[in-house]
């Protein structure tokens, strides 16, 4: 029997209109829709796609623990992958919803690692939070021969510092509780004046502006910091 | 009189279906559409958006020299910006089409630098070639605490080498005539086995696969190389 196809569909950063035409077409036509869900069943990916999901579609939440210790996360992905595999083996297509892009700091790649060699997979790229944040700020991400670095704020301070010293352009993601550490490094490297921050980029109460205007001690949780220190490019 | 709004609209990497719903809505409704065009009037951005452009829309090609020496490029952007400004001042909205994303190694930011302080600007982010290439290869771009570096192949060899040494994940863009230089560095750093290449990603005859299978001496012009050397992440 012919196996089903696994679709990994990027939905963009949160605004429903930043979904691609291809994502909207595939989600609308899907009979079986899977998505990552937290312990309470809430799913940001499902929320983005909600208006496109057909009323008759079957839904398959895949519980993914948010605080990722290695072993429970592995078990969750193993279990989710097996549930999806069982349906693909019956010849059913499975459309897996992904906030942002499926291969850019996203959980879809853990399913891909488990299922990619056994099943046909089609991936639909999506708008990342990176370009959405730059658009919100109306600031360049990178131009010409700039080196652009994407730096998770979870990295050790020394590593962040070294990477920032040699970047013309950088995006610091996953800022969360690392805000004070990041701010201190940027102050020290004289980069604060070239930095801007977007908080809660994909949720309701987005705020955006120069990093220098964020009061000391503030720790915006869902935030991305963009630094542009390219040469005079224009 | 109320001024018009300048829209910078990302159209994604080339496939018309990878345009966002928002881009399609704004382009379809536009009365005045501008886009970068080469010396012969050809425009990749216009080609992506063609199906969405209303038959009654006025078109304004903005000639941008492809081989960018600083002075002619500056004059071209100055002239294009003034032509757009003249229409915005009359209260007309101008929709500027951008392949990929307007702020990710794209020419829109040179117009933004000239017009952003004088006019209201709204930017619509798009899918970049980066995530499109990863989707085509079905390979992760970056996960968890990986540092992801976007490296233009136009950089000096020593700089490329240093940056690649400390990247868990990298995308080498603008490979073109720098293919041999890049390949030699990756061989030397033992990264070739972890690298894949997509050529002509946005044009008709896309090819994708392991870098090691590209024959010596080949110099694919429109190509992006992805390297994934992250730790065992799953």
JSON list of C-alpha atoms in Angstrom, two decimals, chain B residues 22 55 97 205 213 215:
[
{"chain": "B", "resi": 22, "resn": "UNK", "atom": "CA", "xyz": [-0.50, 39.70, 3.09]},
{"chain": "B", "resi": 55, "resn": "UNK", "atom": "CA", "xyz": [-4.37, 44.69, -15.02]},
{"chain": "B", "resi": 97, "resn": "UNK", "atom": "CA", "xyz": [8.24, 44.51, -4.87]},
{"chain": "B", "resi": 205, "resn": "UNK", "atom": "CA", "xyz": [16.43, 24.00, -13.10]},
{"chain": "B", "resi": 213, "resn": "UNK", "atom": "CA", "xyz": [28.80, 14.99, -5.14]},
{"chain": "B", "resi": 215, "resn": "UNK", "atom": "CA", "xyz": [32.31, 17.37, -9.44]}
]
